[in-house]
Each structure stands twice: as C-alpha cells, then as structure tokens.
CSV table of C-alpha atoms in Angstrom, one decimal:
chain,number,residue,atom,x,y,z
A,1,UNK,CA,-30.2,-23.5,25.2
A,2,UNK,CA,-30.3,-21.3,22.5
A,3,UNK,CA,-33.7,-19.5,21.4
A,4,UNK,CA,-34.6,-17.7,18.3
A,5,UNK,CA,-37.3,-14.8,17.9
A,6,UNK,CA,-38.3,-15.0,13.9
A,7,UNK,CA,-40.4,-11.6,13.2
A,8,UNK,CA,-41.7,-11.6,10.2
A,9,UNK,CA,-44.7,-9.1,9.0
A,10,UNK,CA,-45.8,-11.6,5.9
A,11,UNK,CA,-49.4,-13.9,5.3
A,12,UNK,CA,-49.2,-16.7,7.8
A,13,UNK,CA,-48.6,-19.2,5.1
A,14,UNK,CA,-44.9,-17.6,4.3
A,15,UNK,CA,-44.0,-16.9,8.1
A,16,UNK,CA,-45.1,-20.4,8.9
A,17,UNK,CA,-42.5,-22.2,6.1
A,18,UNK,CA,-39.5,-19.9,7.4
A,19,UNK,CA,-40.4,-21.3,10.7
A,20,UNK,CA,-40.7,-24.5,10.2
A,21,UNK,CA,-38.2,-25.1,7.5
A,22,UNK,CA,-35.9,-23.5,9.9
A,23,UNK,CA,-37.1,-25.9,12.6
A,24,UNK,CA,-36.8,-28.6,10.6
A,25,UNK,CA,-33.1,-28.3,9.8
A,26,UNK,CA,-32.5,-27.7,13.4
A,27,UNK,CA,-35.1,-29.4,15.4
A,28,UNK,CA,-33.4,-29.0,19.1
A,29,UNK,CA,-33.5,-24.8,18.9
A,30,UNK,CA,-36.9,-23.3,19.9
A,31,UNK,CA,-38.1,-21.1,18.0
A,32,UNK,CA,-40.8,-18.6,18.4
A,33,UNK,CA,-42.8,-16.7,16.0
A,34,UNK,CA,-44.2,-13.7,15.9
A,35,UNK,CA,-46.2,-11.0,12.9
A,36,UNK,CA,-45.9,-8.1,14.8
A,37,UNK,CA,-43.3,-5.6,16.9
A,38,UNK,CA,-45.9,-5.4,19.3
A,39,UNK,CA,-46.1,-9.1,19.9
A,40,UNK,CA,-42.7,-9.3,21.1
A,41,UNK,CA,-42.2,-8.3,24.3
A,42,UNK,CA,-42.9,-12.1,26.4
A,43,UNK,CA,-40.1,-13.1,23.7
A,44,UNK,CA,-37.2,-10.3,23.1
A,45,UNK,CA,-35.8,-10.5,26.5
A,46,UNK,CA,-34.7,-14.5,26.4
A,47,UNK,CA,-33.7,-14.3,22.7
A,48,UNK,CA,-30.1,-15.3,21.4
A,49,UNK,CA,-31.1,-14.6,17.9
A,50,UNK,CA,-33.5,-12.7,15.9
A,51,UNK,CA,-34.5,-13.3,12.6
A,52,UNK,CA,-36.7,-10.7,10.7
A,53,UNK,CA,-36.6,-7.7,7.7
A,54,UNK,CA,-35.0,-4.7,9.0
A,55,UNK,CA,-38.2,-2.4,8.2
A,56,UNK,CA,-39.7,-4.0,11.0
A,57,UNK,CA,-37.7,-3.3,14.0
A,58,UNK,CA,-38.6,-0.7,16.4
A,59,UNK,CA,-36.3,0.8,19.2
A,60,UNK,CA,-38.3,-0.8,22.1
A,61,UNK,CA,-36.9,-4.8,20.4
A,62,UNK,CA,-33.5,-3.4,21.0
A,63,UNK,CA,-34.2,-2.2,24.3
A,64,UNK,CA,-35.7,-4.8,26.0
A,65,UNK,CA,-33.3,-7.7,24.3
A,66,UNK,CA,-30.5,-8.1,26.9
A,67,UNK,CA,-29.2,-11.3,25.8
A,68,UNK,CA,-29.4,-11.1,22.5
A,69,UNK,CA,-26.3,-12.0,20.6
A,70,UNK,CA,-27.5,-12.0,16.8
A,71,UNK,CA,-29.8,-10.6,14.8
A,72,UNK,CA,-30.0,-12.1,10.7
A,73,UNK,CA,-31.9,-9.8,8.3
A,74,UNK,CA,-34.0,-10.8,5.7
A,75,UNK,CA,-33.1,-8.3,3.6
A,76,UNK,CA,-30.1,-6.3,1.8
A,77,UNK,CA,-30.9,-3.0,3.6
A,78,UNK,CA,-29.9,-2.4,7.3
A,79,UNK,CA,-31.2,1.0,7.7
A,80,UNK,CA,-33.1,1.2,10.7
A,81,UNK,CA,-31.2,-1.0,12.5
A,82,UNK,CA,-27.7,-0.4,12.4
A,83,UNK,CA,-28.3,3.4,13.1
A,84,UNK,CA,-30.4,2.6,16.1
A,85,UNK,CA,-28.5,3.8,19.3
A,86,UNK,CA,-29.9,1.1,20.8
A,87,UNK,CA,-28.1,-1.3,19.1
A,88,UNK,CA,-25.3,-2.4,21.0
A,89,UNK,CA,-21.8,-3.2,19.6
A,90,UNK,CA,-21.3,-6.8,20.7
A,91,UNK,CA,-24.6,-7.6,18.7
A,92,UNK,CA,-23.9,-9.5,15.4
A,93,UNK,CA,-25.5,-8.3,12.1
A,94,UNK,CA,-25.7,-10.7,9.0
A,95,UNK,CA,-27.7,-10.2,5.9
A,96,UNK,CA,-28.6,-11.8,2.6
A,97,UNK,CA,-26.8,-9.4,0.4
A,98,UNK,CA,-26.4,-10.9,-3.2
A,99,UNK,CA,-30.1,-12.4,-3.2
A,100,UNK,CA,-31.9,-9.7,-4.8
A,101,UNK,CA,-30.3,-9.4,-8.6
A,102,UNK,CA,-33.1,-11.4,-10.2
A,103,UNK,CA,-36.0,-10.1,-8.3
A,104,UNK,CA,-35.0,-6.5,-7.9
A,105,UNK,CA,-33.9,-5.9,-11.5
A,106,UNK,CA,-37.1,-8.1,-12.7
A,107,UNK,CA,-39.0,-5.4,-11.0
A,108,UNK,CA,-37.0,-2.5,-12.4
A,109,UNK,CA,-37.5,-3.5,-15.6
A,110,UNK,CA,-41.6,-4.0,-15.1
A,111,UNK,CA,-41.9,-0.4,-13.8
A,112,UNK,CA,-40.2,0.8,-16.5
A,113,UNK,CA,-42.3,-1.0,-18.9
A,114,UNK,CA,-45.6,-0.4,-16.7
A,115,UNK,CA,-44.1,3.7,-16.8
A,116,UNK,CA,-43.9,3.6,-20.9
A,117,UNK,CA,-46.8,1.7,-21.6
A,118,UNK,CA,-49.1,3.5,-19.2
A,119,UNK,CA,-50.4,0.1,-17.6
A,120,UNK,CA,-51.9,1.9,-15.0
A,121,UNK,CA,-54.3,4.3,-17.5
A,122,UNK,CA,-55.1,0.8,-18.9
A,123,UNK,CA,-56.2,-0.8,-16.1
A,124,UNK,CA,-58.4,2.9,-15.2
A,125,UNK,CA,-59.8,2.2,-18.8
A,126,UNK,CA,-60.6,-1.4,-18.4
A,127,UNK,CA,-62.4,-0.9,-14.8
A,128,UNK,CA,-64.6,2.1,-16.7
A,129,UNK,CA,-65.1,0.0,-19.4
A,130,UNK,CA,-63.5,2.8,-21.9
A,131,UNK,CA,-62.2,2.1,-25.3
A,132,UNK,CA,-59.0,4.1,-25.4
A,133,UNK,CA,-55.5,3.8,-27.0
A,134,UNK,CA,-52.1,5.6,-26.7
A,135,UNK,CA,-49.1,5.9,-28.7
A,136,UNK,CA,-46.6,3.5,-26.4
A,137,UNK,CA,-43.1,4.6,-25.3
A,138,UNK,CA,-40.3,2.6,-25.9
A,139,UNK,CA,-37.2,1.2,-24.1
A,140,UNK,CA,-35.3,0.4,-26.8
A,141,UNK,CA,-33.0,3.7,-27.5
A,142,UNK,CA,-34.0,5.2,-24.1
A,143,UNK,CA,-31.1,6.3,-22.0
A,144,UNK,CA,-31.1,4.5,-18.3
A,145,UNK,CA,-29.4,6.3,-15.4
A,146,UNK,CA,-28.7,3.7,-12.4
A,147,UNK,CA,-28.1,5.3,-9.2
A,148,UNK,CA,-26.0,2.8,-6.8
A,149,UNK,CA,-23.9,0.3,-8.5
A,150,UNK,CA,-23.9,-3.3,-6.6
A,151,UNK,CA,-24.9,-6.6,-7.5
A,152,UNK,CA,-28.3,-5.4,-8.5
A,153,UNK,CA,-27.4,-3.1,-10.5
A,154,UNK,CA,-25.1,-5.5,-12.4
A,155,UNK,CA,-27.7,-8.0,-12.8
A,156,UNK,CA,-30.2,-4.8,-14.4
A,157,UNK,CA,-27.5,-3.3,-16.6
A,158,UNK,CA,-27.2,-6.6,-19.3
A,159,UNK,CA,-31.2,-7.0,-19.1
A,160,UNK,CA,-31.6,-3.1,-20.3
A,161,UNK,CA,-28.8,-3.4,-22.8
A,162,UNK,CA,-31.1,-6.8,-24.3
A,163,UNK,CA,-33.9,-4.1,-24.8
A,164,UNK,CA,-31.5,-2.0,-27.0
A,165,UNK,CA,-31.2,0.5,-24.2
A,166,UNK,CA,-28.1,3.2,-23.5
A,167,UNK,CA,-26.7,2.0,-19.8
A,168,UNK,CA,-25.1,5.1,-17.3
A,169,UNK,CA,-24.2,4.4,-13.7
A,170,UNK,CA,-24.1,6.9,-10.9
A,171,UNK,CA,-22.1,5.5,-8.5
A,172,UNK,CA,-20.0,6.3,-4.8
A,173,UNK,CA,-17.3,4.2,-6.1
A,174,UNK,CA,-16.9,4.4,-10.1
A,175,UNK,CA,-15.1,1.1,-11.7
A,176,UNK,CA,-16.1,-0.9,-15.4
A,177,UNK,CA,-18.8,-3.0,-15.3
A,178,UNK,CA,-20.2,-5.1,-18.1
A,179,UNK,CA,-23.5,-3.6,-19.3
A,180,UNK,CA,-22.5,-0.3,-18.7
A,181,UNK,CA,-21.9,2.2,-21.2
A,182,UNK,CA,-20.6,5.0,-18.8
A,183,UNK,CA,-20.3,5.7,-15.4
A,184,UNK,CA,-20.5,8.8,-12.8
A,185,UNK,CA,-19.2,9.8,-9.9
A,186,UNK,CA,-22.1,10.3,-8.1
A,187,UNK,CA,-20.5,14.2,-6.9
A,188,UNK,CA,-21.5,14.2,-11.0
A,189,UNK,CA,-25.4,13.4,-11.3
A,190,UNK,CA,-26.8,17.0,-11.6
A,191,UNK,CA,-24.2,17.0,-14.9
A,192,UNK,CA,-25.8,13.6,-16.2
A,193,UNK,CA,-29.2,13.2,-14.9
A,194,UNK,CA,-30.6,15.2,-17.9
A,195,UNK,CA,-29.9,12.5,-20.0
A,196,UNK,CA,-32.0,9.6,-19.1
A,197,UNK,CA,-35.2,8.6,-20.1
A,198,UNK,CA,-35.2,6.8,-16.8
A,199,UNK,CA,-33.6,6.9,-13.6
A,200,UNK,CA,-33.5,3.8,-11.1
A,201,UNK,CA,-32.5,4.0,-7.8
A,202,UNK,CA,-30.5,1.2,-6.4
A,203,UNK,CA,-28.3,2.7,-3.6
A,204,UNK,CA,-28.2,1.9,-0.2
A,205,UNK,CA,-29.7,4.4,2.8
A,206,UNK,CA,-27.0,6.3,4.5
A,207,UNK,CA,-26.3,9.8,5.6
A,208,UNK,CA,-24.6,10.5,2.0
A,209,UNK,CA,-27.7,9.3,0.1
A,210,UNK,CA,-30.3,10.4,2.5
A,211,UNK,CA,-32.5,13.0,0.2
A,212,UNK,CA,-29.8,12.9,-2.4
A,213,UNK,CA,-32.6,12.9,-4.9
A,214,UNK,CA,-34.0,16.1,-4.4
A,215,UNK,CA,-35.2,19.7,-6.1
A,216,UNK,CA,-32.5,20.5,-7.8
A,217,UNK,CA,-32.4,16.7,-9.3
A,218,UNK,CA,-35.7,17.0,-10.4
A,219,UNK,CA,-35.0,20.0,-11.8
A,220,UNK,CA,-32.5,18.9,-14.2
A,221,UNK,CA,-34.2,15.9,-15.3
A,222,UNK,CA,-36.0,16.1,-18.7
A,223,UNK,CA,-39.9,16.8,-18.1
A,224,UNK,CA,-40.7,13.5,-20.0
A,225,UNK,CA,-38.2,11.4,-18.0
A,226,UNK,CA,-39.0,8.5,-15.4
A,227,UNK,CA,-38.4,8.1,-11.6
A,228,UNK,CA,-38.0,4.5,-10.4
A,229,UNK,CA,-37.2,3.9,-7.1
A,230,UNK,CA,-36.5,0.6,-5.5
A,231,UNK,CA,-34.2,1.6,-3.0
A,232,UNK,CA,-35.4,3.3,0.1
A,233,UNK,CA,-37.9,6.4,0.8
A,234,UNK,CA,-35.2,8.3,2.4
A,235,UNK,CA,-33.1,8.6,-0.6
A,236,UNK,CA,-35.5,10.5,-2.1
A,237,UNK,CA,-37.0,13.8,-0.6
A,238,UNK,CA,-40.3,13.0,-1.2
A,239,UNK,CA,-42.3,16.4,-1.0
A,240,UNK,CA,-39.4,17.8,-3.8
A,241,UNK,CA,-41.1,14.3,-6.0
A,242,UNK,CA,-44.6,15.3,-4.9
A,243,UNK,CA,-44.2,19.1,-6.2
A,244,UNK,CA,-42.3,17.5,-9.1
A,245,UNK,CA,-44.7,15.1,-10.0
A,246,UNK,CA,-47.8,17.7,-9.5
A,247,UNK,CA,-45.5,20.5,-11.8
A,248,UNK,CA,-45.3,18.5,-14.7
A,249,UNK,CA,-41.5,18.2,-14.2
A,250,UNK,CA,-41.1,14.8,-14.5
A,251,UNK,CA,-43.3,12.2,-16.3
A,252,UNK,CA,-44.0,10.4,-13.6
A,253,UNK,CA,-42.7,7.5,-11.1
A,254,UNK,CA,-42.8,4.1,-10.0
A,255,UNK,CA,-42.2,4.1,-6.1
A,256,UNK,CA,-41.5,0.7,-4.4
A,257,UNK,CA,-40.2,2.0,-1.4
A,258,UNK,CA,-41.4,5.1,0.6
A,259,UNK,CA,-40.4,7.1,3.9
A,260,UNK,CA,-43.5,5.7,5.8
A,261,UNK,CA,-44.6,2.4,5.4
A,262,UNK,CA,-47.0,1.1,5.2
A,263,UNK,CA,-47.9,4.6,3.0
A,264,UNK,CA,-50.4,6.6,4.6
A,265,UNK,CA,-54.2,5.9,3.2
A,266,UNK,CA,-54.5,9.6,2.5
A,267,UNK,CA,-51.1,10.5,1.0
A,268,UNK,CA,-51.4,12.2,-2.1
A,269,UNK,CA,-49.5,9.9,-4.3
A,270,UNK,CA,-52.4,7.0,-4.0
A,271,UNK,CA,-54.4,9.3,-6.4
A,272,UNK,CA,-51.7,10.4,-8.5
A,273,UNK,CA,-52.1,9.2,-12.3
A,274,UNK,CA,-48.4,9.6,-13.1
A,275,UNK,CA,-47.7,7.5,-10.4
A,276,UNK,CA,-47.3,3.7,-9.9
A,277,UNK,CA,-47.1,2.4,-6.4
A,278,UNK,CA,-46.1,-0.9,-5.1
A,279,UNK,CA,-45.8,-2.0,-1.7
A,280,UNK,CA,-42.4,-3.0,-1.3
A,281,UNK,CA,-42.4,-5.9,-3.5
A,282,UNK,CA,-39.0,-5.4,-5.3
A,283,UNK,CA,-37.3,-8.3,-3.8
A,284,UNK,CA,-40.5,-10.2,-2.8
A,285,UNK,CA,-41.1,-13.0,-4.7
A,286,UNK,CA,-42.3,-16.8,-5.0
A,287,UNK,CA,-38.7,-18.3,-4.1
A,288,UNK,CA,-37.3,-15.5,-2.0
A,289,UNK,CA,-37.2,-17.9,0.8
A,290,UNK,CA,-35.3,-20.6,-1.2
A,291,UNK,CA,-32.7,-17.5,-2.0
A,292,UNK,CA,-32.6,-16.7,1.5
A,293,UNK,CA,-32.6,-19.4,3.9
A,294,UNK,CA,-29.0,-20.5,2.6
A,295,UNK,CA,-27.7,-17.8,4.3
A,296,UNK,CA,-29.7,-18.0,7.4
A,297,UNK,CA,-28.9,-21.5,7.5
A,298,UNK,CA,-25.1,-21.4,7.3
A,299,UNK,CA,-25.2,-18.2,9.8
A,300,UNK,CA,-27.3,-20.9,12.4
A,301,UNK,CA,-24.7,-23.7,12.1
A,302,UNK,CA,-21.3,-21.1,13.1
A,303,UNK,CA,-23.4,-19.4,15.5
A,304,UNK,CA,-24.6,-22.4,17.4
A,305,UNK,CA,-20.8,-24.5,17.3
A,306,UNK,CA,-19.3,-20.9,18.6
A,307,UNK,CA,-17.5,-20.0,15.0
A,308,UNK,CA,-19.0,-16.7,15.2
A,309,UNK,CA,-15.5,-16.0,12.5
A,310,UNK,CA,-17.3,-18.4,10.2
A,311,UNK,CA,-20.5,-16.1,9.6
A,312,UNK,CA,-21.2,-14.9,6.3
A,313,UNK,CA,-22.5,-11.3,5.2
A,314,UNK,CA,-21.4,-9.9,8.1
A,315,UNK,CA,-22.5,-6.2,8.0
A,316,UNK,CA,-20.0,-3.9,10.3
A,317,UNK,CA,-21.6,-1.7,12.9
C-alpha cells in the first residue's frame, strides 16, 4: 500500500481541497495531512510520497523518512531541498515548473505599478485621513532589466512591452526571445544594470546566484531605480539592500521573497517607507491549485503503475 504525506502550510480551507481533490481522483491511497514540519514525525517514517512547497521542509523530514520514494513540490523552486545532504539519491524530485507565468508576471507587474504610484504612501494617507497627492511615475518609456530568463520571464516580457516599456534580460544562458529588446550575459549586469528604471528578479537559487545582487549592484543602479524581487531571498544580499535602501541609493523595493520566512516581526524593512513587502504571494493565487494538480496528478498515476520513466518535471539531483 502506498501512503502519501501532503504538507502544506496554507488556511485549512486550501489544504483541505488539495487533499481531498487528490483523494478523490485516487480514493484507495491514504493520505494524510498535515500544516506543520513539526506535525510530521507519526507520518514521515511510513510515507512513499510527499507532497508539499519546498520552503517548508526541514532536515529532520528527510531524516526520519526511510521509505520514502518521492517527493512532488508545489512549487518552481527546489532550493532547500535538493541541496539538503540529507536527501538521498534514489529519492524522486518532480515540480510544477511552467505554472507560474500568469501569476508571477501578474505580480511583477503590480509591484512595479504599486513602486511608481506610491500605493503604499496612499494607503499611509488614507489610514491618517491626509489629503495628499503626488506627481505619479510611469511605466511607459521606463527601461525594465529581467534577471533570469525562463518561462516567467517570457510570459512578463510581452505584458511590459503593452505598457510601452524598453525590455533587457540578464540571463545565464543568452538566446532571442520575443518581448525582449536586448539581452545580457549575466557575467554583464554591472555594465547594464544602470539602465533600468526597474529590475525584476526571476532567477532560480543556486550557488552562482546566491547574493548575486549585492553592493556593488546597488551601486551601479540609478538612485531613482526599482528593486523587485520575486525570486528568492538568497539571491539578494539583503543587508547590501538594507544599507541601500536606508542610503538613498535606490528608490526603493518590492520584496516577495526574503532569506527568513516568515520575516522577522522586528526586521527593519517592516517600517521602511520605500519598501513594499508581500508574503510570498507571487505565484499564490485563486486557481493555483487548478494549475497545479495536473501535474501532481499525472506524477501519481506513473508512480503508482511503477512508470517512474513516465514522470514529468523531473528535477535532477
């Protein structure tokens, strides 16, 4: 008998309809479910399968989850669980890469129009009841600089160009893509960064992008120029954005995604005016599962008839 372990971190209303659609579509596999990494440990040990986000495994799951045989991510990102030494090799990793182009560029196109707008000094007005108004910023004729070019970035790229925006991608592996009017090596994005208006960060955690955005990135951006991160908190060194941010050296930020999360109650960027924080929302959204359990789905069917070759999204480790 196979049994799955679904960890999941979201309201009970969500983690309930992964569940039970799940359970639905295969009604003779037990399935257990848990909100918590603490909560696993009287279910890790018999589990064939997990299914959860990546953020919120710990090393202790791995540890203790000798007969596990697959583990399905709810997410693009596998950072902080394919580097985990506990991991072993014979474990199978899927994901949901391709999901995310409408929901992640949707949300990189709100911060940058939150960023411009100063939505955030409204909504400070409106709770003090204060009258005040502000020349807006634009999009249209702003330069935008696209750090990591995947399928996110290509679904972002012909959005920006509709608001009459200039398109530059900094990427590992530069190639054409439609939307873009340029694009970097990313050996190349001290030379370029100067140049946009905005900088969005789409590229994946790994040892090459780990604090890639740093100092001397900030230092070369123009001081009126936005940060927008929706990748992870490691790629950006995060005190380098703090003293940044607190300089004047940038305009300000939009951060989705941080080193610690949940982000610390007392961190400085809560109270930072020229920063906008979400809380890791840039993929969340009201039909993620309806994006995602297709994948999870087909993953279930090979794995349970033994065509472990059949599985999709298979993420090398």
């Amino acid at each position: 008998m196979t049994n799955v372990l679904i960890l999941l971190g979201l309201t009970e209303v969500v983690r309930k309809q992964y569940r039970d659609r799940l359970q639905e579509r295969f009604p003779e596999i037990p399935m257990t479910l848990v909100d918590h990494h603490s909560k696993v440990g009287p279910h890790i040990a018999d589990a064939d399968a997990l299914i959860t986000f990546t953020p919120m495994m710990t090393p202790k799951i791995l540890e203790q989850a000798r007969n596990l045989k697959w583990i399905q991510t709810l997410g693009t990102g596998v950072d902080n669980l394919i580097d985990q030494p506990t991991l072993r090799k014979d474990v199978i990793v899927t994901n949901v890469r391709g999901i995310h182009g409408p929901p992640v560029s949707e949300a990189a196109l709100g911060s940058m129009l939150a960023l411009a707008r100063d939505l955030p000094g409204a909504v400070r007005a409106q709770d003090a009841r204060q009258w005040r108004r502000w020349p807006a910023q634009l999009l249209h004729n702003k330069t935008v600089g696209i750090f990591g070019v995947g399928l996110i970035a290509e679904a972002l790229a012909p959005k920006c160009k509709a608001f009459g925006m200039r398109v530059v991608g900094v990427s590992s592996a530069p190639r054409p893509v439609a939307g873009f009017d340029r694009m970097h090596d990313r050996d190349a994005l001290l030379q370029v960064v100067g140049d946009f208006d905005f900088f969005v960060l789409l590229t994946p955690l790994t040892q090459a992008t780990r604090n890639s955005v740093d100092a001397k990135v900030f230092a070369a951006m123009k001081p009126s120029s936005f940060l927008v991160n929706l990748a992870r908190g490691g790629v950006v060194d995060e005190p380098a954005l703090l003293e940044a941010l607190k300089a004047g050296r940038i305009g300000g930020a939009a951060l989705d995604v941080f080193n610690q999360e949940p982000l610390p109650a007392d961190h400085p960027f809560w109270s930072m005016h020229n920063v906008l924080i979400t809380t890791h929302q840039g993929g969340f959204c009201d039909v993620y599962i309806d994006y995602a359990l297709p994948t999870v789905e087909a993953n279930m069917r090979a794995f349970l008839s033994g065509d472990l070759g059949g599985m999709i999204n298979v993420v090398p480790h």
